[in-house]
Coordinates of N, CA and C in Angstrom, one line a residue:
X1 N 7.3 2.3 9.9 CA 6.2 2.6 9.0 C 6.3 1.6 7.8
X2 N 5.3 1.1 7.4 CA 4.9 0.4 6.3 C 6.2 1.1 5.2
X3 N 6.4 0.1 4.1 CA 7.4 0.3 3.4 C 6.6 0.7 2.2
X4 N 5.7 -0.6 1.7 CA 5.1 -0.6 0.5 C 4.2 -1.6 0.3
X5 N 2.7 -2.5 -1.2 CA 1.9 -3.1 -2.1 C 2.4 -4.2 -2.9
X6 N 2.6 -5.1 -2.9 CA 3.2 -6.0 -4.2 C 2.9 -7.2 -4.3
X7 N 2.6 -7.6 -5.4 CA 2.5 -9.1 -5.8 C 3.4 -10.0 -5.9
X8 N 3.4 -10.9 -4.8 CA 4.9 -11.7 -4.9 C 4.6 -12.5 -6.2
X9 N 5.6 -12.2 -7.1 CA 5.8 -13.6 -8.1 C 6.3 -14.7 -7.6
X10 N 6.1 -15.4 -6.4 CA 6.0 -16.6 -5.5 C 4.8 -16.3 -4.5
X11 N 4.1 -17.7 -4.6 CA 3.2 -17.6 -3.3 C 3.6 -17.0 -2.1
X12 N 2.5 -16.2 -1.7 CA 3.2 -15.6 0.2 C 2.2 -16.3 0.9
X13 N 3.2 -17.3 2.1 CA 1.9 -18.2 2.5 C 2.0 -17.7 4.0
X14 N 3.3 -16.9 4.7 CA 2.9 -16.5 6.0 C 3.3 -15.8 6.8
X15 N 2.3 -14.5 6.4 CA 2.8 -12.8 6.8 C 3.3 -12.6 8.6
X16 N 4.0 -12.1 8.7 CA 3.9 -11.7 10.3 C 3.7 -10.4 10.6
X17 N 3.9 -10.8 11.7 CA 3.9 -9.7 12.5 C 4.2 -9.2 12.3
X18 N 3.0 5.6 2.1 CA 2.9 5.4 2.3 C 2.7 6.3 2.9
X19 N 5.1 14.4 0.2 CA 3.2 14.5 0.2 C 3.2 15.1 -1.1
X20 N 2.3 14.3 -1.9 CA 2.2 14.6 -3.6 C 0.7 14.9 -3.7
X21 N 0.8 15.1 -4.8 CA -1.3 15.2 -5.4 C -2.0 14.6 -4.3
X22 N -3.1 15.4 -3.8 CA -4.0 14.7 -3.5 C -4.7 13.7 -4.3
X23 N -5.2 12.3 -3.9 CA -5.8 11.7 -4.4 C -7.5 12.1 -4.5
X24 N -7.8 11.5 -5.9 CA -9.5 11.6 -5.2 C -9.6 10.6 -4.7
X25 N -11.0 9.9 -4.4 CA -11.7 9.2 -3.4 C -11.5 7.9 -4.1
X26 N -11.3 6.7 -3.8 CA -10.6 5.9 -4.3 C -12.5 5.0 -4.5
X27 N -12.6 4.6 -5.3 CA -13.8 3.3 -6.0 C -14.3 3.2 -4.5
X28 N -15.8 3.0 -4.4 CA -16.3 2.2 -3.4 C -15.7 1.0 -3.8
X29 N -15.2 -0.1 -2.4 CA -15.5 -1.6 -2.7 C -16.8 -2.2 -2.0
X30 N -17.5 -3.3 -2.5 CA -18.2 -4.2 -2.0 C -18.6 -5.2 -2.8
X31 N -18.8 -5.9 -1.7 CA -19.4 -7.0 -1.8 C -20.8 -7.4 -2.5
X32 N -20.9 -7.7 -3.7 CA -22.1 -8.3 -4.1 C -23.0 -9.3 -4.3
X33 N -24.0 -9.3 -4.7 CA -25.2 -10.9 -3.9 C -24.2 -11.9 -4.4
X34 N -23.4 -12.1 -5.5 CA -23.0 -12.7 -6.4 C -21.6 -13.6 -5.6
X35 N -21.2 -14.6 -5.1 CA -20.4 -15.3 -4.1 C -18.8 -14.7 -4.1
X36 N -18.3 -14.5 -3.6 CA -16.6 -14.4 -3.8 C -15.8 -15.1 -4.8
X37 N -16.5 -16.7 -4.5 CA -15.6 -17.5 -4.9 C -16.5 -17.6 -6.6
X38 N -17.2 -16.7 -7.0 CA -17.4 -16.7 -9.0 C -16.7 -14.8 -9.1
X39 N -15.7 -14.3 -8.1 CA -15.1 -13.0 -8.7 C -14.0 -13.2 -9.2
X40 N -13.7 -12.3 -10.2 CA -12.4 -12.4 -10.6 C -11.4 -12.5 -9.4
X41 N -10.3 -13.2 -9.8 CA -9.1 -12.8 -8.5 C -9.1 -11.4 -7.6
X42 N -9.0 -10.5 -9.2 CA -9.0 -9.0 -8.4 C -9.9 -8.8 -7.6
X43 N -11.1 -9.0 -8.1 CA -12.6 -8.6 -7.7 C -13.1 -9.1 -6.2
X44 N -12.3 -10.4 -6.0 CA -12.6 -11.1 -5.2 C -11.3 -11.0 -3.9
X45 N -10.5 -10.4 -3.9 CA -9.3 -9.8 -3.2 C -9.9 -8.5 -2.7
X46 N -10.7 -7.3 -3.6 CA -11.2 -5.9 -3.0 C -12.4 -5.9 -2.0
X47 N -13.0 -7.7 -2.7 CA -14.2 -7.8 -1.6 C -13.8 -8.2 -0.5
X48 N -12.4 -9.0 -0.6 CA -12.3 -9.1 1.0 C -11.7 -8.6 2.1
X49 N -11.1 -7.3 1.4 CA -10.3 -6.1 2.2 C -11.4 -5.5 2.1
X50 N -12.5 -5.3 1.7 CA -13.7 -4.3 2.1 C -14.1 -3.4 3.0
X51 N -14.1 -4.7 4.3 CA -14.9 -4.4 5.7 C -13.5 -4.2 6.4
X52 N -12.6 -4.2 6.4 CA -11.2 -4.5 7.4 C -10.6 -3.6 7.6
X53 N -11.0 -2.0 7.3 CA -10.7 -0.9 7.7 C -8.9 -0.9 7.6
X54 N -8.4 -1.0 6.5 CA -6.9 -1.2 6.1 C -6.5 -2.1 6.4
X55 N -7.1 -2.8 7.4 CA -6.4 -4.1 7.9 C -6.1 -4.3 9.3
X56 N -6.7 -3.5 9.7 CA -7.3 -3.3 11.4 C -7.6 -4.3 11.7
X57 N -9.1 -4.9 11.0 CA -9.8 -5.9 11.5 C -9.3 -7.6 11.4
X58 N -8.3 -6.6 10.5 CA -7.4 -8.7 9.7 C -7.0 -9.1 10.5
X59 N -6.1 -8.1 11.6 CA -5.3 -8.8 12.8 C -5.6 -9.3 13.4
X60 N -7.2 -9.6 13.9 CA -8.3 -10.1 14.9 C -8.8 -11.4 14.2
X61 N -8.7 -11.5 12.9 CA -9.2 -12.9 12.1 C -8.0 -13.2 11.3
X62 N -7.5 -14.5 12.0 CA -6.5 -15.2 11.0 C -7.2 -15.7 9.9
X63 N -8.5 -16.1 10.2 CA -9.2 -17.1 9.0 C -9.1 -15.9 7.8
X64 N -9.9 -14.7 8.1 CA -9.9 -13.7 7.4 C -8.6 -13.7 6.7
X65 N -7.7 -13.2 7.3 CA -5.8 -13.4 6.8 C -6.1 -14.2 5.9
X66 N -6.2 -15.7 6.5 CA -5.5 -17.0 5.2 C -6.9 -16.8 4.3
X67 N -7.6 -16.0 3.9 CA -8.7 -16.1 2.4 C -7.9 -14.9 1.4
X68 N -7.3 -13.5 2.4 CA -6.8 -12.7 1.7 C -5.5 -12.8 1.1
X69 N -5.0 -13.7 1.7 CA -3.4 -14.0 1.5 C -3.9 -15.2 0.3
X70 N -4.6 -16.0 0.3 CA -4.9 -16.8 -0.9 C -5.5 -16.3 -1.8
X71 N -6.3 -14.9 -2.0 CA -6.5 -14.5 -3.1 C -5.5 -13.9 -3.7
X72 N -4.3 -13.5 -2.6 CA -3.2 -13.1 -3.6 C -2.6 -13.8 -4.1
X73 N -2.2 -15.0 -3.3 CA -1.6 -15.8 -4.7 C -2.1 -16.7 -5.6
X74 N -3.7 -16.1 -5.8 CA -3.9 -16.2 -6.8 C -3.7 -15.0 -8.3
X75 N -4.0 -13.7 -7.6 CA -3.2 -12.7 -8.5 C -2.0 -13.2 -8.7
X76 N -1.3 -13.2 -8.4 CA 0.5 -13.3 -8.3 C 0.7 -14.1 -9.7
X77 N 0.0 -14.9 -9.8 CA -0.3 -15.6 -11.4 C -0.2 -15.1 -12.2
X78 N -0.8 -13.8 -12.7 CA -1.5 -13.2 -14.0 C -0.3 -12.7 -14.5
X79 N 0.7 -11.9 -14.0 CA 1.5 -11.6 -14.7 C 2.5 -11.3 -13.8
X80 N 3.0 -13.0 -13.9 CA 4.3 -12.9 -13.1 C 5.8 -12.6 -13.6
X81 N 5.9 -12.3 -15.0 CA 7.5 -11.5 -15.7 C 7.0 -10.8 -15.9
X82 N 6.1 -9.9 -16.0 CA 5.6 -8.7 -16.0 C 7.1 -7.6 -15.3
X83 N 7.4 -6.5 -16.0 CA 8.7 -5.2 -15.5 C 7.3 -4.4 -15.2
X84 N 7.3 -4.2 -13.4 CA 6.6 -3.6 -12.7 C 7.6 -2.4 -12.0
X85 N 8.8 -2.1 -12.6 CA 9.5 -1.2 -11.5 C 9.8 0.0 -12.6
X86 N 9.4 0.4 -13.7 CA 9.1 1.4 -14.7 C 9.0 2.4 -14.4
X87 N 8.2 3.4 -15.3 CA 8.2 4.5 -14.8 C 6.9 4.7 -14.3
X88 N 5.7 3.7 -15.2 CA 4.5 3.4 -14.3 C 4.3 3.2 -13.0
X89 N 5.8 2.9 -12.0 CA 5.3 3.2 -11.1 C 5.7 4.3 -10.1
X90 N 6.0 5.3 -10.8 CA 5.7 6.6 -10.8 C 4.6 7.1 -10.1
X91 N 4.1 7.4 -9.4 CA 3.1 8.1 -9.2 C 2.5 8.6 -8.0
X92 N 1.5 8.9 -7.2 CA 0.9 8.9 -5.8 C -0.1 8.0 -5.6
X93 N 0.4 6.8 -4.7 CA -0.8 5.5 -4.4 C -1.4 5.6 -3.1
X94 N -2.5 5.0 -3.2 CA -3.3 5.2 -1.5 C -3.6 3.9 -1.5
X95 N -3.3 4.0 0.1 CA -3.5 2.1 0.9 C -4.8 2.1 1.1
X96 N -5.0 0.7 0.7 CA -6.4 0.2 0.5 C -6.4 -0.8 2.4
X97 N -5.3 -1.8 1.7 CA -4.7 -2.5 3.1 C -3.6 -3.2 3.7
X98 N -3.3 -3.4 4.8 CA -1.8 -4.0 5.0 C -1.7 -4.6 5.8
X99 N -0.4 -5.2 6.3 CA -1.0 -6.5 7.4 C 0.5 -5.6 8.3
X100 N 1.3 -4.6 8.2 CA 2.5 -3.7 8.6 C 1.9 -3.1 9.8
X101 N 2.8 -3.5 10.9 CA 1.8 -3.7 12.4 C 2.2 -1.9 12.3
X102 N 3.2 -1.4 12.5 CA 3.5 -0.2 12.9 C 2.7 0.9 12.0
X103 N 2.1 0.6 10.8 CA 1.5 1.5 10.0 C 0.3 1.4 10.8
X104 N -0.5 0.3 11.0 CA -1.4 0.0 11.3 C -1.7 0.1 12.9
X105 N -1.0 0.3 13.6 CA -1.1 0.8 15.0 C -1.1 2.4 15.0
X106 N -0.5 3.5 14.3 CA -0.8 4.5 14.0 C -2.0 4.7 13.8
X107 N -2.4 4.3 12.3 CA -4.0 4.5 12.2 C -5.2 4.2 13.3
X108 N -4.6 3.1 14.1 CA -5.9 2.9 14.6 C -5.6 3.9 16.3
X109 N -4.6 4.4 16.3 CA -4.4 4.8 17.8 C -4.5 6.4 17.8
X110 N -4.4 7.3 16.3 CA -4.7 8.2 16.3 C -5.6 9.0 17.3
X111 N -6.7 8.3 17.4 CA -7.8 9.0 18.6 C -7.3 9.7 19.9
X112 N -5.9 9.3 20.1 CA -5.8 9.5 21.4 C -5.2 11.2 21.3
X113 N -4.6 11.2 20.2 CA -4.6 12.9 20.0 C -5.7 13.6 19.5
X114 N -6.6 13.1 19.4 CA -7.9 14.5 19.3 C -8.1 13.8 17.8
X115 N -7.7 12.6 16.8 CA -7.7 13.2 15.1 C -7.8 11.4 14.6
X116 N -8.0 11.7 13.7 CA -8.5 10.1 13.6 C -7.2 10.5 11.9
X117 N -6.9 9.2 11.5 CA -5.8 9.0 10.4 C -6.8 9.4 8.9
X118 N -6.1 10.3 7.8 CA -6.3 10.3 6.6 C -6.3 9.5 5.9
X119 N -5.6 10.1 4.5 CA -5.4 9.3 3.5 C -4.5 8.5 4.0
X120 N -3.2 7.8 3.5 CA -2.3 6.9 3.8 C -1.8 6.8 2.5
X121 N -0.6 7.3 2.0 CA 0.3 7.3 0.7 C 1.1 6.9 0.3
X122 N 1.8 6.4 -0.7 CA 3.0 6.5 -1.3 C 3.3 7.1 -2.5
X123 N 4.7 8.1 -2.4 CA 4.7 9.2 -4.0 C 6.1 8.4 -4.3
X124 N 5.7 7.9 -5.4 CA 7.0 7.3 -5.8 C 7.4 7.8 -7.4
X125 N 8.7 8.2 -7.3 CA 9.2 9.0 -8.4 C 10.7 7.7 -8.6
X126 N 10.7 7.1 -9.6 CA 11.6 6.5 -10.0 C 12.7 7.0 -10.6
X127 N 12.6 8.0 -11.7 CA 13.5 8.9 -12.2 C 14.3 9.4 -11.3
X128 N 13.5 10.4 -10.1 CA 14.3 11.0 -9.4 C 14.5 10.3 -7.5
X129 N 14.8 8.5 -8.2 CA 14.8 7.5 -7.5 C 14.5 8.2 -5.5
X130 N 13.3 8.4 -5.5 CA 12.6 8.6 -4.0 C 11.5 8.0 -4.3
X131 N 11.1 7.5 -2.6 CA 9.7 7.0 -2.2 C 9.5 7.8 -1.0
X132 N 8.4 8.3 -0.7 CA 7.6 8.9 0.5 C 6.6 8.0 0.7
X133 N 6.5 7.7 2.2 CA 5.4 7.6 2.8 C 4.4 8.9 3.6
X134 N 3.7 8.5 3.5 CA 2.5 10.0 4.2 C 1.4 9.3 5.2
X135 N 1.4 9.5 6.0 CA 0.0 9.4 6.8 C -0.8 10.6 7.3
X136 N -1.9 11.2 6.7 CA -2.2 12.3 7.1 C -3.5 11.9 8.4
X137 N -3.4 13.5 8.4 CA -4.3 13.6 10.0 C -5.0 14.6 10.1
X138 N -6.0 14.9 9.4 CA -7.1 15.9 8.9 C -7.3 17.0 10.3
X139 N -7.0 17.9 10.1 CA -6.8 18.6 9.2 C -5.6 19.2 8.7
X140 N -4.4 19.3 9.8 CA -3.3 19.9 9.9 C -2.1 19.3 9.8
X141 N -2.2 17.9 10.3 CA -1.3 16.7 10.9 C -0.7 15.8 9.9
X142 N 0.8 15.6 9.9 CA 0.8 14.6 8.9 C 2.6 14.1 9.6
X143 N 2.3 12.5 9.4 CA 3.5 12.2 9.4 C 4.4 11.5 8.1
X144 N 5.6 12.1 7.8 CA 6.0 12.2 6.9 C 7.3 11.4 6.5
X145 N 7.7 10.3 6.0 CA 8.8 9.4 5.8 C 9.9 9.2 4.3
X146 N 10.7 9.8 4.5 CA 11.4 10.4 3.0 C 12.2 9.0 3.0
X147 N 12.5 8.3 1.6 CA 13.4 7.2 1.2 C 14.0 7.5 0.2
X148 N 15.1 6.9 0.1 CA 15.4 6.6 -1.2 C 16.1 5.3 -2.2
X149 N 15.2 5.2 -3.0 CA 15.2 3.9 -3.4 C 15.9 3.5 -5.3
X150 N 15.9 2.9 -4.9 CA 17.5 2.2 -6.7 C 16.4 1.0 -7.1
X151 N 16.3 0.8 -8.5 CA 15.6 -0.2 -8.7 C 16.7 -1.2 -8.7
X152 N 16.4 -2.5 -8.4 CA 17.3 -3.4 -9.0 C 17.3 -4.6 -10.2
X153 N 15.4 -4.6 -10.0 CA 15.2 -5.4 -11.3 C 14.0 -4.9 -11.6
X154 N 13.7 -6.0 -12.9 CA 12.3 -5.7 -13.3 C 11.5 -6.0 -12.4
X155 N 11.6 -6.4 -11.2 CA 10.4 -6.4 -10.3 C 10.9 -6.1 -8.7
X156 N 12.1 -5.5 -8.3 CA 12.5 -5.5 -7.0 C 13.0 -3.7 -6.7
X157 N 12.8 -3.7 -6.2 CA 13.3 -2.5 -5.7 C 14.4 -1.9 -4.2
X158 N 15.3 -1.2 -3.8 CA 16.0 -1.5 -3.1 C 15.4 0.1 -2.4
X159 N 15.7 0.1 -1.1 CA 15.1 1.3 -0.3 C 15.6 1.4 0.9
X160 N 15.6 3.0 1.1 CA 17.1 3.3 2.5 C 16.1 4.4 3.0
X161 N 15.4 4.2 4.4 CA 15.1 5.8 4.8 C 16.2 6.9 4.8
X162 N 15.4 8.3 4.7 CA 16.4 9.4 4.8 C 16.4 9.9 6.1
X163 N 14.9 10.4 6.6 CA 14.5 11.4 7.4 C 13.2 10.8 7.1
X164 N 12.3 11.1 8.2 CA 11.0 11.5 9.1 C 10.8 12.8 9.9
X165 N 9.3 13.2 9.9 CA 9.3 14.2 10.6 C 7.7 14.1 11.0
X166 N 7.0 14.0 12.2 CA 5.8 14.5 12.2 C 5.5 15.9 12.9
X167 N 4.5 15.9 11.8 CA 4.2 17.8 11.4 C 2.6 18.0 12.2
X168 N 2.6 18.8 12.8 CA 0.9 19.4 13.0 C 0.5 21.0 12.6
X169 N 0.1 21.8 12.9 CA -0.1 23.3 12.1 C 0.6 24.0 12.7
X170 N 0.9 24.1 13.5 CA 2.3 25.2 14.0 C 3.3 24.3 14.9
X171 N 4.2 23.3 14.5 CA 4.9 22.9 15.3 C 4.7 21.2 14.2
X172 N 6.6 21.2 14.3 CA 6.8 19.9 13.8 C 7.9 19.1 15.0
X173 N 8.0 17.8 14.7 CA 8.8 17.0 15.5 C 9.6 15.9 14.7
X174 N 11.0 16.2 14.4 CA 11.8 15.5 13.4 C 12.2 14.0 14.0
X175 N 12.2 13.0 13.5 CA 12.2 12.1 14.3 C 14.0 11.2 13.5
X176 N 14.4 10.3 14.1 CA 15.8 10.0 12.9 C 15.0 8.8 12.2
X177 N 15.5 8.6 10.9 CA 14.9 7.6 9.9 C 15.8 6.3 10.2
X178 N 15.5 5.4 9.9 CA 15.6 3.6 10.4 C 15.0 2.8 9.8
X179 N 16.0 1.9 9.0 CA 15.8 0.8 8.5 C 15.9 0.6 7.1
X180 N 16.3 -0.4 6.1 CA 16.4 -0.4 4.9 C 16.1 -2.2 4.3
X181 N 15.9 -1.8 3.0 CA 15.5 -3.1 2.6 C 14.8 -3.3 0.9
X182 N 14.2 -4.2 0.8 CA 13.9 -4.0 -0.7 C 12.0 -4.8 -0.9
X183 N 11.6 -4.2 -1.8 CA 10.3 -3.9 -2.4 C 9.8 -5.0 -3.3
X184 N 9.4 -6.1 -3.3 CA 8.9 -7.2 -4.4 C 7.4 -6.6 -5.2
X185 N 7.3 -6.0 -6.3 CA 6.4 -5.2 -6.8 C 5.6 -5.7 -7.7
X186 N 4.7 -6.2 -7.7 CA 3.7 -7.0 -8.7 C 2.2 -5.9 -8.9
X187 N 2.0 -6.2 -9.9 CA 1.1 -5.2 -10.5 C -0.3 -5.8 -11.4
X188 N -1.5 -5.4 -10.6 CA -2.5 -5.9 -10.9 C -3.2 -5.0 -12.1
X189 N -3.2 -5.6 -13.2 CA -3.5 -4.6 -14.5 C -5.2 -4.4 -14.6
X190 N -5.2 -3.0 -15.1 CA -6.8 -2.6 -15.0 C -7.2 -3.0 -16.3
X191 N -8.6 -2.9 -16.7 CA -9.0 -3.5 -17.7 C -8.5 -2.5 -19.3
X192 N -8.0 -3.3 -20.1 CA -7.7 -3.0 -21.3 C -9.0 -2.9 -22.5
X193 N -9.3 -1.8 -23.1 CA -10.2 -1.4 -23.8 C -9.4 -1.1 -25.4
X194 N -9.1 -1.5 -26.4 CA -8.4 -1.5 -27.2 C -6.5 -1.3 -26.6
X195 N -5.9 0.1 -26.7 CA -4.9 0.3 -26.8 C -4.8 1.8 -25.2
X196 N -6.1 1.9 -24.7 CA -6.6 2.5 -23.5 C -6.7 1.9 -22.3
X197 N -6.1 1.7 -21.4 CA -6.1 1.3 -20.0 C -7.0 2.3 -19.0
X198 N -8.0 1.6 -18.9 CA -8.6 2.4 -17.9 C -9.2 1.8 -16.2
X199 N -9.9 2.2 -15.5 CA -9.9 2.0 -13.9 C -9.0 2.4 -13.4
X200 N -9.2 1.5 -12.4 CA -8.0 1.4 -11.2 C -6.8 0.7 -11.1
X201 N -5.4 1.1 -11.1 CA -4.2 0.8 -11.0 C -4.1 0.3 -9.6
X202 N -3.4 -0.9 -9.5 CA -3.1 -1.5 -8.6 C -2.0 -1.8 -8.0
X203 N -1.2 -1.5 -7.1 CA 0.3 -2.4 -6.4 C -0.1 -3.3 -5.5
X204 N 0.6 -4.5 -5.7 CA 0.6 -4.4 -4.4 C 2.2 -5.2 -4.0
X205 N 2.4 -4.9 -2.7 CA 4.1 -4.8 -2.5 C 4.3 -6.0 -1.5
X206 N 5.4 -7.1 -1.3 CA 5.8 -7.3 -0.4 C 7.2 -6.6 0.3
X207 N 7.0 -6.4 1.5 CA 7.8 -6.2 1.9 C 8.3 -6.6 3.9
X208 N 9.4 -7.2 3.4 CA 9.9 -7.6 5.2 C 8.5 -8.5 5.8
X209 N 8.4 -9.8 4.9 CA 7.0 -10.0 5.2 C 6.1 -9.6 5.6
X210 N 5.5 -8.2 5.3 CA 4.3 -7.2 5.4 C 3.4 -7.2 3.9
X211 N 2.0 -7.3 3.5 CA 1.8 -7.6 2.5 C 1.2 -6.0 2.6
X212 N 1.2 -5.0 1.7 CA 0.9 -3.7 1.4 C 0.0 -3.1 0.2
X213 N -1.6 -3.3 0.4 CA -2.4 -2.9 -1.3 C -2.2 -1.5 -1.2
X214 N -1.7 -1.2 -2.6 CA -2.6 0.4 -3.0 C -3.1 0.7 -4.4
X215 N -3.5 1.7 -4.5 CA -4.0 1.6 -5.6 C -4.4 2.9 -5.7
X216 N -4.1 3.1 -7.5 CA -4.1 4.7 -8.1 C -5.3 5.0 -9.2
X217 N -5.5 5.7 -8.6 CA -7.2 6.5 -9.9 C -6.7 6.7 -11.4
X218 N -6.7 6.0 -12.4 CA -6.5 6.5 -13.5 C -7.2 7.8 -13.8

């Protein structure tokens, strides 16, 4: 399962081959008459994860890939010593998109049990150093990925699964947890209105070369 969202503070030029608050409904994205290439970085990154269904459709278009992967590093710019591993990033994030084959073969293969994939999460509590991943499965279903993670810098993070378990409404299946590794966390800032931050909070993570967006509702 996908790890995590982050902004490499180095170009990432070649990807290969997550249960807290509900979220509300995360911003429509789209695309406007107005070109890609006059959007802001950000602006121009959400339009092109739009149509890609998390990232479904990315795996089918490399060209697609190499525009999204170059609008990141053009984010990756804006605030590259930026301390992204705070308590800001605290919170419950929902994936927008990822290029993490194993998250993303879940989502799209759901159908074959009766249920198509939910939200897609991460609840990350830094204080009380855990990350969860979540994939839910409307209505009852959810598979569930416990970690625990140590920050190591102002931008890295270090992470050890505990336990997995997928759950449906009367009957769960504990699965063993596997794998560990660390979190490169770059953080795309929402717009500043005096001393008030408002919109949408952004991660986005590299990890194990998997690139991972999410993003949180102010």
């Amino acid at each position: 399962m996908a790890k995590s969202l982050s902004l490499p503070s180095r170009p990432f030029n070649s990807p290969s081959s997550s249960i807290g608050t509900h979220l509300s409904q995360p911003p429509k994205i789209s695309c406007s008459s107005i070109s890609i290439q006059s959007q802001s970085p950000k602006d121009q990154l959400l339009a092109l994860i739009s149509d890609q269904e998390r990232g479904l459709k990315t795996q089918k278009s490399p060209q697609k890939l190499a525009s999204i992967v170059k609008s990141i590093d053009a984010l990756a710019s804006l605030a590259p010593n930026s301390v992204t591993t705070d308590d800001s990033l605290s919170a419950t994030w929902r994936l927008l998109w990822t290029t993490e084959k194993e998250q993303l073969f879940i989502i799209e293969k759901a159908h074959l049990f009766g249920t198509q994939a939910g939200d897609v999460l991460q609840v990350i509590d830094v204080k009380k150093k855990s990350l969860n991943n979540v994939i839910t499965f409307p209505p009852d279903g959810v598979f569930f990925v416990r970690s625990s993670i140590e920050v190591a810098s102002s931008q890295r993070v270090n992470f050890r699964f505990t336990s997995a378990v997928l759950r449906g409404k009367n009957w769960e299946i504990p699965l063993p947890p596997f794998g560990q590794g660390c979190t490169i966390v770059s953080f795309i800032p929402p717009k500043n209105h005096g001393h008030v931050k408002t919109g949408v909070r952004f991660y986005l993570l590299h990890v194990d070369r998997c690139l991972i967006l999410l993003c949180l509702r102010l």
